[in-house]
Amino acid sequence: GESVGLHLPTLSVQEGDNSIINCAYSNSASDYFIWYKQESGKGPQFIIDIRSNMDKRQGQRVTVLLNKTVKHLSLQIAATQPGDSAVYFCAETFYGGSQGNLIFGKGTKLSVKP
Amino acid sequence: NAGVMQNPRHLVRRRGQEARLRCSPMKGHSHVYWYRQLPEEGLKFMVYLQKENIIDESGMPKERFSAEFPKEGPSILRIQQVVRGDSAAYFCASSPLDLGEKLFFGSGTQLSVL
């Protein structure tokens, strides 16, 4: 089965609220995780990444949290804007895996209501 | 600074025809990756190439599919004798020499097989 999956296929939030998108992974050997944003008709856009030696990493309005104990990854978007509407994918790779061979989850669609 | 360029954006083929998808990586990137995305699905790794070398083709179907990245020119993903099940979005990504995980994706080629 899929090594990476998402708890919620769709998420609807009000503009200005914070969004949390969750992701579960099953391969304990995974040591690098990435969040991508994909807008309709476009390719995935890199948002933020995190290595397994970290629990948290912050970017501009985004934070990724990694809980290795329960193999859980989350993406937090602060003050969600209409431009954040997209499908969000988590991806993983692991030591010993092929470089660039990312395992993607199925995605969560984020809809931002004005 | 142009990103990863893919063409064509849309490609329509009849069953049994050949499809050729082209990808020019970002300037300075020497690693190219091809992924396939079915509707409502995450991306699936197909192949990883460096100039004139196929590094990992573990995600490529055994028949009809081939990829190359010549010394000069774009990377080509070739699908012979297309079938309806080949209909999908095909994404190319590239990375710099030392950042194999942080992939930069193109906008994809949507292949439709009639």
PDB file of C-alpha atoms in Angstrom:
ATOM      1  CA  GLY A   1       0.000   0.000   0.000  1.00  0.00           C
ATOM      2  CA  GLU A   2       0.881   3.641   0.049  1.00  0.00           C
ATOM      3  CA  SER A   3       3.696   4.600   2.349  1.00  0.00           C
ATOM      4  CA  VAL A   4       2.445   8.150   2.607  1.00  0.00           C
ATOM      5  CA  GLY A   5      -1.174   9.101   3.112  1.00  0.00           C
ATOM      6  CA  LEU A   6      -3.322  11.972   4.255  1.00  0.00           C
ATOM      7  CA  HIS A   7      -6.026  12.007   6.884  1.00  0.00           C
ATOM      8  CA  LEU A   8      -8.309  14.537   5.209  1.00  0.00           C
ATOM      9  CA  PRO A   9      -8.883  14.674   1.483  1.00  0.00           C
ATOM     10  CA  THR A  10     -10.523  18.133   1.617  1.00  0.00           C
ATOM     11  CA  LEU A  11     -10.225  21.081   3.938  1.00  0.00           C
ATOM     12  CA  SER A  12     -12.276  24.264   3.856  1.00  0.00           C
ATOM     13  CA  VAL A  13     -11.203  27.265   5.917  1.00  0.00           C
ATOM     14  CA  GLN A  14     -12.159  30.880   6.278  1.00  0.00           C
ATOM     15  CA  GLU A  15      -9.782  33.511   4.987  1.00  0.00           C
ATOM     16  CA  GLY A  16      -7.533  34.653   7.805  1.00  0.00           C
ATOM     17  CA  ASP A  17      -7.828  31.445   9.777  1.00  0.00           C
ATOM     18  CA  ASN A  18      -4.984  29.018  10.268  1.00  0.00           C
ATOM     19  CA  SER A  19      -4.932  25.766   8.276  1.00  0.00           C
ATOM     20  CA  ILE A  20      -3.516  22.446   9.342  1.00  0.00           C
ATOM     21  CA  ILE A  21      -2.946  19.692   6.822  1.00  0.00           C
ATOM     22  CA  ASN A  22      -1.928  16.283   8.107  1.00  0.00           C
ATOM     23  CA  CYS A  23       0.033  13.426   6.647  1.00  0.00           C
ATOM     24  CA  ALA A  24       0.927   9.953   7.891  1.00  0.00           C
ATOM     25  CA  TYR A  25       3.819   7.865   6.751  1.00  0.00           C
ATOM     26  CA  SER A  26       4.579   4.237   7.409  1.00  0.00           C
ATOM     27  CA  ASN A  27       8.269   3.875   6.587  1.00  0.00           C
ATOM     28  CA  SER A  28      10.280   4.503   9.725  1.00  0.00           C
ATOM     29  CA  ALA A  29      13.417   4.692   7.578  1.00  0.00           C
ATOM     30  CA  SER A  30      12.163   7.863   5.876  1.00  0.00           C
ATOM     31  CA  ASP A  31      14.449  10.717   6.782  1.00  0.00           C
ATOM     32  CA  TYR A  32      13.393  13.583   4.550  1.00  0.00           C
ATOM     33  CA  PHE A  33       9.948  15.042   4.058  1.00  0.00           C
ATOM     34  CA  ILE A  34       8.639  17.725   1.751  1.00  0.00           C
ATOM     35  CA  TRP A  35       5.400  19.602   1.327  1.00  0.00           C
ATOM     36  CA  TYR A  36       4.329  20.625  -2.152  1.00  0.00           C
ATOM     37  CA  LYS A  37       1.515  22.885  -3.286  1.00  0.00           C
ATOM     38  CA  GLN A  38      -0.160  22.190  -6.590  1.00  0.00           C
ATOM     39  CA  GLU A  39      -2.504  24.667  -8.193  1.00  0.00           C
ATOM     40  CA  SER A  40      -4.866  23.617 -10.924  1.00  0.00           C
ATOM     41  CA  GLY A  41      -3.056  22.979 -14.205  1.00  0.00           C
ATOM     42  CA  LYS A  42       0.372  23.502 -12.701  1.00  0.00           C
ATOM     43  CA  GLY A  43       3.215  21.420 -11.422  1.00  0.00           C
ATOM     44  CA  PRO A  44       3.918  20.917  -7.715  1.00  0.00           C
ATOM     45  CA  GLN A  45       5.610  23.848  -6.074  1.00  0.00           C
ATOM     46  CA  PHE A  46       8.054  23.291  -3.228  1.00  0.00           C
ATOM     47  CA  ILE A  47       6.829  24.799   0.049  1.00  0.00           C
ATOM     48  CA  ILE A  48       8.977  23.544   2.863  1.00  0.00           C
ATOM     49  CA  ASP A  49      11.029  20.526   3.831  1.00  0.00           C
ATOM     50  CA  ILE A  50      12.248  18.907   7.014  1.00  0.00           C
ATOM     51  CA  ARG A  51      14.792  16.260   7.896  1.00  0.00           C
ATOM     52  CA  SER A  52      14.204  13.570  10.468  1.00  0.00           C
ATOM     53  CA  ASN A  53      16.683  15.107  12.902  1.00  0.00           C
ATOM     54  CA  MET A  54      14.289  18.022  13.352  1.00  0.00           C
ATOM     55  CA  ASP A  55      10.826  18.281  14.895  1.00  0.00           C
ATOM     56  CA  LYS A  56       9.819  21.639  13.536  1.00  0.00           C
ATOM     57  CA  ARG A  57      10.737  24.000  10.796  1.00  0.00           C
ATOM     58  CA  GLN A  58       9.296  27.385   9.976  1.00  0.00           C
ATOM     59  CA  GLY A  59       9.047  29.309   6.776  1.00  0.00           C
ATOM     60  CA  GLN A  60       7.111  32.320   5.707  1.00  0.00           C
ATOM     61  CA  ARG A  61       3.568  31.740   7.087  1.00  0.00           C
ATOM     62  CA  VAL A  62       4.168  27.986   7.023  1.00  0.00           C
ATOM     63  CA  THR A  63       5.371  25.570   9.654  1.00  0.00           C
ATOM     64  CA  VAL A  64       6.063  21.872   9.278  1.00  0.00           C
ATOM     65  CA  LEU A  65       5.931  19.600  12.295  1.00  0.00           C
ATOM     66  CA  LEU A  66       7.359  16.109  12.359  1.00  0.00           C
ATOM     67  CA  ASN A  67       6.418  13.534  14.970  1.00  0.00           C
ATOM     68  CA  LYS A  68       8.578  10.494  14.392  1.00  0.00           C
ATOM     69  CA  THR A  69       7.034   8.569  17.266  1.00  0.00           C
ATOM     70  CA  VAL A  70       3.687   8.317  15.513  1.00  0.00           C
ATOM     71  CA  LYS A  71       5.040   8.843  12.001  1.00  0.00           C
ATOM     72  CA  HIS A  72       3.037  11.991  11.462  1.00  0.00           C
ATOM     73  CA  LEU A  73       3.741  15.139   9.502  1.00  0.00           C
ATOM     74  CA  SER A  74       1.717  18.328   9.426  1.00  0.00           C
ATOM     75  CA  LEU A  75       1.727  21.581   7.517  1.00  0.00           C
ATOM     76  CA  GLN A  76       0.429  24.675   9.247  1.00  0.00           C
ATOM     77  CA  ILE A  77      -0.467  27.729   7.211  1.00  0.00           C
ATOM     78  CA  ALA A  78      -0.983  30.922   9.176  1.00  0.00           C
ATOM     79  CA  ALA A  79      -3.532  33.540   8.154  1.00  0.00           C
ATOM     80  CA  THR A  80      -4.729  31.504   5.183  1.00  0.00           C
ATOM     81  CA  GLN A  81      -5.332  33.513   2.041  1.00  0.00           C
ATOM     82  CA  PRO A  82      -7.378  32.795  -1.099  1.00  0.00           C
ATOM     83  CA  GLY A  83      -4.111  32.277  -2.960  1.00  0.00           C
ATOM     84  CA  ASP A  84      -3.394  29.323  -0.705  1.00  0.00           C
ATOM     85  CA  SER A  85      -6.238  27.383  -2.312  1.00  0.00           C
ATOM     86  CA  ALA A  86      -4.632  24.366  -3.920  1.00  0.00           C
ATOM     87  CA  VAL A  87      -3.926  20.682  -3.412  1.00  0.00           C
ATOM     88  CA  TYR A  88      -1.178  19.998  -0.918  1.00  0.00           C
ATOM     89  CA  PHE A  89       0.981  16.895  -1.080  1.00  0.00           C
ATOM     90  CA  CYS A  90       3.411  15.513   1.406  1.00  0.00           C
ATOM     91  CA  ALA A  91       6.275  13.447   0.069  1.00  0.00           C
ATOM     92  CA  GLU A  92       8.961  11.341   1.670  1.00  0.00           C
ATOM     93  CA  THR A  93      12.210   9.748   0.788  1.00  0.00           C
ATOM     94  CA  PHE A  94      14.634   7.673   2.785  1.00  0.00           C
ATOM     95  CA  TYR A  95      18.254   6.785   3.174  1.00  0.00           C
ATOM     96  CA  GLY A  96      19.033   3.999   0.757  1.00  0.00           C
ATOM     97  CA  GLY A  97      16.276   5.073  -1.553  1.00  0.00           C
ATOM     98  CA  SER A  98      16.980   6.442  -4.956  1.00  0.00           C
ATOM     99  CA  GLN A  99      17.791  10.088  -5.134  1.00  0.00           C
ATOM    100  CA  GLY A 100      14.751  11.987  -6.340  1.00  0.00           C
ATOM    101  CA  ASN A 101      12.459   8.998  -5.895  1.00  0.00           C
ATOM    102  CA  LEU A 102       9.906  10.749  -3.768  1.00  0.00           C
ATOM    103  CA  ILE A 103       6.868   8.922  -2.488  1.00  0.00           C
ATOM    104  CA  PHE A 104       3.858  11.207  -2.660  1.00  0.00           C
ATOM    105  CA  GLY A 105       0.629  11.032  -0.763  1.00  0.00           C
ATOM    106  CA  LYS A 106      -2.683  11.499  -2.548  1.00  0.00           C
ATOM    107  CA  GLY A 107      -3.122  15.119  -1.534  1.00  0.00           C
ATOM    108  CA  THR A 108      -5.444  17.368   0.438  1.00  0.00           C
ATOM    109  CA  LYS A 109      -7.476  19.986  -1.322  1.00  0.00           C
ATOM    110  CA  LEU A 110      -7.523  23.262   0.582  1.00  0.00           C
ATOM    111  CA  SER A 111     -10.343  25.683  -0.172  1.00  0.00           C
ATOM    112  CA  VAL A 112     -10.235  29.157   1.312  1.00  0.00           C
ATOM    113  CA  LYS A 113     -13.526  30.964   1.710  1.00  0.00           C
ATOM    114  CA  PRO A 114     -13.395  34.771   1.470  1.00  0.00           C
TER     115      PRO A 114
ATOM    116  CA  ASN B   1      15.776  32.567 -14.644  1.00  0.00           C
ATOM    117  CA  ALA B   2      13.468  30.166 -16.425  1.00  0.00           C
ATOM    118  CA  GLY B   3      12.112  27.222 -14.513  1.00  0.00           C
ATOM    119  CA  VAL B   4      11.694  23.682 -15.725  1.00  0.00           C
ATOM    120  CA  MET B   5      10.180  23.846 -19.204  1.00  0.00           C
ATOM    121  CA  GLN B   6       7.956  21.119 -20.540  1.00  0.00           C
ATOM    122  CA  ASN B   7       6.304  20.826 -23.904  1.00  0.00           C
ATOM    123  CA  PRO B   8       3.838  20.312 -25.206  1.00  0.00           C
ATOM    124  CA  ARG B   9       1.416  21.326 -22.463  1.00  0.00           C
ATOM    125  CA  HIS B  10      -1.279  19.171 -23.977  1.00  0.00           C
ATOM    126  CA  LEU B  11      -0.838  16.180 -26.239  1.00  0.00           C
ATOM    127  CA  VAL B  12      -3.591  14.160 -27.839  1.00  0.00           C
ATOM    128  CA  ARG B  13      -2.822  10.795 -29.351  1.00  0.00           C
ATOM    129  CA  ARG B  14      -4.862   7.922 -30.715  1.00  0.00           C
ATOM    130  CA  ARG B  15      -4.333   4.417 -29.467  1.00  0.00           C
ATOM    131  CA  GLY B  16      -1.256   2.873 -31.043  1.00  0.00           C
ATOM    132  CA  GLN B  17       0.512   6.162 -31.756  1.00  0.00           C
ATOM    133  CA  GLU B  18       3.699   7.379 -30.153  1.00  0.00           C
ATOM    134  CA  ALA B  19       3.940  10.184 -27.624  1.00  0.00           C
ATOM    135  CA  ARG B  20       7.079  12.236 -27.070  1.00  0.00           C
ATOM    136  CA  LEU B  21       7.276  14.529 -24.079  1.00  0.00           C
ATOM    137  CA  ARG B  22      10.114  16.996 -23.711  1.00  0.00           C
ATOM    138  CA  CYS B  23      11.673  18.560 -20.655  1.00  0.00           C
ATOM    139  CA  SER B  24      14.368  21.195 -20.311  1.00  0.00           C
ATOM    140  CA  PRO B  25      15.706  21.414 -16.755  1.00  0.00           C
ATOM    141  CA  MET B  26      16.454  24.605 -14.931  1.00  0.00           C
ATOM    142  CA  LYS B  27      19.726  26.229 -15.844  1.00  0.00           C
ATOM    143  CA  GLY B  28      22.551  24.628 -13.931  1.00  0.00           C
ATOM    144  CA  HIS B  29      20.571  21.508 -13.051  1.00  0.00           C
ATOM    145  CA  SER B  30      21.998  18.235 -14.246  1.00  0.00           C
ATOM    146  CA  HIS B  31      19.475  15.823 -12.751  1.00  0.00           C
ATOM    147  CA  VAL B  32      16.091  15.160 -14.328  1.00  0.00           C
ATOM    148  CA  TYR B  33      13.175  13.163 -12.985  1.00  0.00           C
ATOM    149  CA  TRP B  34       9.906  12.113 -14.580  1.00  0.00           C
ATOM    150  CA  TYR B  35       6.722  11.579 -12.622  1.00  0.00           C
ATOM    151  CA  ARG B  36       3.215  10.572 -13.660  1.00  0.00           C
ATOM    152  CA  GLN B  37       0.017  11.795 -12.058  1.00  0.00           C
ATOM    153  CA  LEU B  38      -3.391  10.245 -12.522  1.00  0.00           C
ATOM    154  CA  PRO B  39      -6.517  12.324 -11.723  1.00  0.00           C
ATOM    155  CA  GLU B  40      -7.080  12.766  -7.997  1.00  0.00           C
ATOM    156  CA  GLU B  41      -3.819  10.966  -7.261  1.00  0.00           C
ATOM    157  CA  GLY B  42      -0.382  11.891  -6.054  1.00  0.00           C
ATOM    158  CA  LEU B  43       2.644  11.800  -8.290  1.00  0.00           C
ATOM    159  CA  LYS B  44       4.370   8.504  -9.006  1.00  0.00           C
ATOM    160  CA  PHE B  45       8.084   8.341  -9.694  1.00  0.00           C
ATOM    161  CA  MET B  46       9.048   6.946 -13.075  1.00  0.00           C
ATOM    162  CA  VAL B  47      12.700   7.574 -13.848  1.00  0.00           C
ATOM    163  CA  TYR B  48      15.756   9.549 -12.800  1.00  0.00           C
ATOM    164  CA  LEU B  49      18.362  10.593 -15.350  1.00  0.00           C
ATOM    165  CA  GLN B  50      21.605  12.460 -15.523  1.00  0.00           C
ATOM    166  CA  LYS B  51      23.215  13.543 -18.744  1.00  0.00           C
ATOM    167  CA  GLU B  52      23.494  10.474 -20.984  1.00  0.00           C
ATOM    168  CA  ASN B  53      22.743   8.138 -18.095  1.00  0.00           C
ATOM    169  CA  ILE B  54      19.679   6.489 -16.649  1.00  0.00           C
ATOM    170  CA  ILE B  55      20.253   6.310 -12.911  1.00  0.00           C
ATOM    171  CA  ASP B  56      16.998   4.801 -11.676  1.00  0.00           C
ATOM    172  CA  GLU B  57      14.154   3.539 -13.847  1.00  0.00           C
ATOM    173  CA  SER B  58      12.428   1.496 -11.181  1.00  0.00           C
ATOM    174  CA  GLY B  59       9.126   3.308 -11.760  1.00  0.00           C
ATOM    175  CA  MET B  60       9.041   2.875 -15.518  1.00  0.00           C
ATOM    176  CA  PRO B  61       6.682   0.321 -17.042  1.00  0.00           C
ATOM    177  CA  LYS B  62       8.688  -2.530 -18.537  1.00  0.00           C
ATOM    178  CA  GLU B  63       7.335  -2.067 -22.028  1.00  0.00           C
ATOM    179  CA  ARG B  64       6.597   0.846 -24.344  1.00  0.00           C
ATOM    180  CA  PHE B  65       8.149   3.495 -22.089  1.00  0.00           C
ATOM    181  CA  SER B  66      11.646   4.895 -22.457  1.00  0.00           C
ATOM    182  CA  ALA B  67      13.502   8.001 -21.394  1.00  0.00           C
ATOM    183  CA  GLU B  68      16.686   9.739 -22.352  1.00  0.00           C
ATOM    184  CA  PHE B  69      18.642  12.823 -21.401  1.00  0.00           C
ATOM    185  CA  PRO B  70      21.195  13.432 -24.136  1.00  0.00           C
ATOM    186  CA  LYS B  71      24.341  15.463 -23.823  1.00  0.00           C
ATOM    187  CA  GLU B  72      22.693  18.230 -25.790  1.00  0.00           C
ATOM    188  CA  GLY B  73      19.021  19.073 -25.767  1.00  0.00           C
ATOM    189  CA  PRO B  74      16.066  18.273 -23.566  1.00  0.00           C
ATOM    190  CA  SER B  75      15.145  15.097 -21.795  1.00  0.00           C
ATOM    191  CA  ILE B  76      12.611  13.010 -23.692  1.00  0.00           C
ATOM    192  CA  LEU B  77      10.006  10.647 -22.295  1.00  0.00           C
ATOM    193  CA  ARG B  78       8.790   8.399 -25.063  1.00  0.00           C
ATOM    194  CA  ILE B  79       5.691   6.251 -24.964  1.00  0.00           C
ATOM    195  CA  GLN B  80       5.209   3.862 -27.839  1.00  0.00           C
ATOM    196  CA  GLN B  81       1.870   2.385 -28.922  1.00  0.00           C
ATOM    197  CA  VAL B  82      -0.080   4.423 -26.417  1.00  0.00           C
ATOM    198  CA  VAL B  83      -3.158   2.988 -24.726  1.00  0.00           C
ATOM    199  CA  ARG B  84      -5.968   4.791 -22.923  1.00  0.00           C
ATOM    200  CA  GLY B  85      -4.443   3.924 -19.569  1.00  0.00           C
ATOM    201  CA  ASP B  86      -1.459   6.103 -20.446  1.00  0.00           C
ATOM    202  CA  SER B  87      -3.665   9.180 -20.209  1.00  0.00           C
ATOM    203  CA  ALA B  88      -2.244  11.220 -17.356  1.00  0.00           C
ATOM    204  CA  ALA B  89      -0.264  14.303 -16.488  1.00  0.00           C
ATOM    205  CA  TYR B  90       3.460  13.771 -16.853  1.00  0.00           C
ATOM    206  CA  PHE B  91       5.705  16.003 -14.820  1.00  0.00           C
ATOM    207  CA  CYS B  92       9.374  16.594 -15.162  1.00  0.00           C
ATOM    208  CA  ALA B  93      11.511  17.873 -12.326  1.00  0.00           C
ATOM    209  CA  SER B  94      15.128  18.884 -12.030  1.00  0.00           C
ATOM    210  CA  SER B  95      17.562  19.445  -9.215  1.00  0.00           C
ATOM    211  CA  PRO B  96      21.042  20.818  -8.788  1.00  0.00           C
ATOM    212  CA  LEU B  97      23.894  18.449  -8.293  1.00  0.00           C
ATOM    213  CA  ASP B  98      23.862  18.530  -4.516  1.00  0.00           C
ATOM    214  CA  LEU B  99      20.139  18.844  -3.774  1.00  0.00           C
ATOM    215  CA  GLY B 100      18.657  15.675  -5.093  1.00  0.00           C
ATOM    216  CA  GLU B 101      15.664  15.850  -2.860  1.00  0.00           C
ATOM    217  CA  LYS B 102      14.572  19.419  -3.481  1.00  0.00           C
ATOM    218  CA  LEU B 103      12.962  18.973  -6.845  1.00  0.00           C
ATOM    219  CA  PHE B 104      11.684  21.795  -9.004  1.00  0.00           C
ATOM    220  CA  PHE B 105       8.781  20.729 -11.177  1.00  0.00           C
ATOM    221  CA  GLY B 106       7.627  21.863 -14.579  1.00  0.00           C
ATOM    222  CA  SER B 107       4.005  22.564 -15.438  1.00  0.00           C
ATOM    223  CA  GLY B 108       3.547  19.125 -16.922  1.00  0.00           C
ATOM    224  CA  THR B 109       2.264  17.603 -20.131  1.00  0.00           C
ATOM    225  CA  GLN B 110      -1.319  16.397 -20.129  1.00  0.00           C
ATOM    226  CA  LEU B 111      -1.485  13.332 -22.349  1.00  0.00           C
ATOM    227  CA  SER B 112      -4.882  12.275 -23.600  1.00  0.00           C
ATOM    228  CA  VAL B 113      -5.237   9.020 -25.497  1.00  0.00           C
ATOM    229  CA  LEU B 114      -8.366   8.693 -27.588  1.00  0.00           C
TER     230      LEU B 114
END
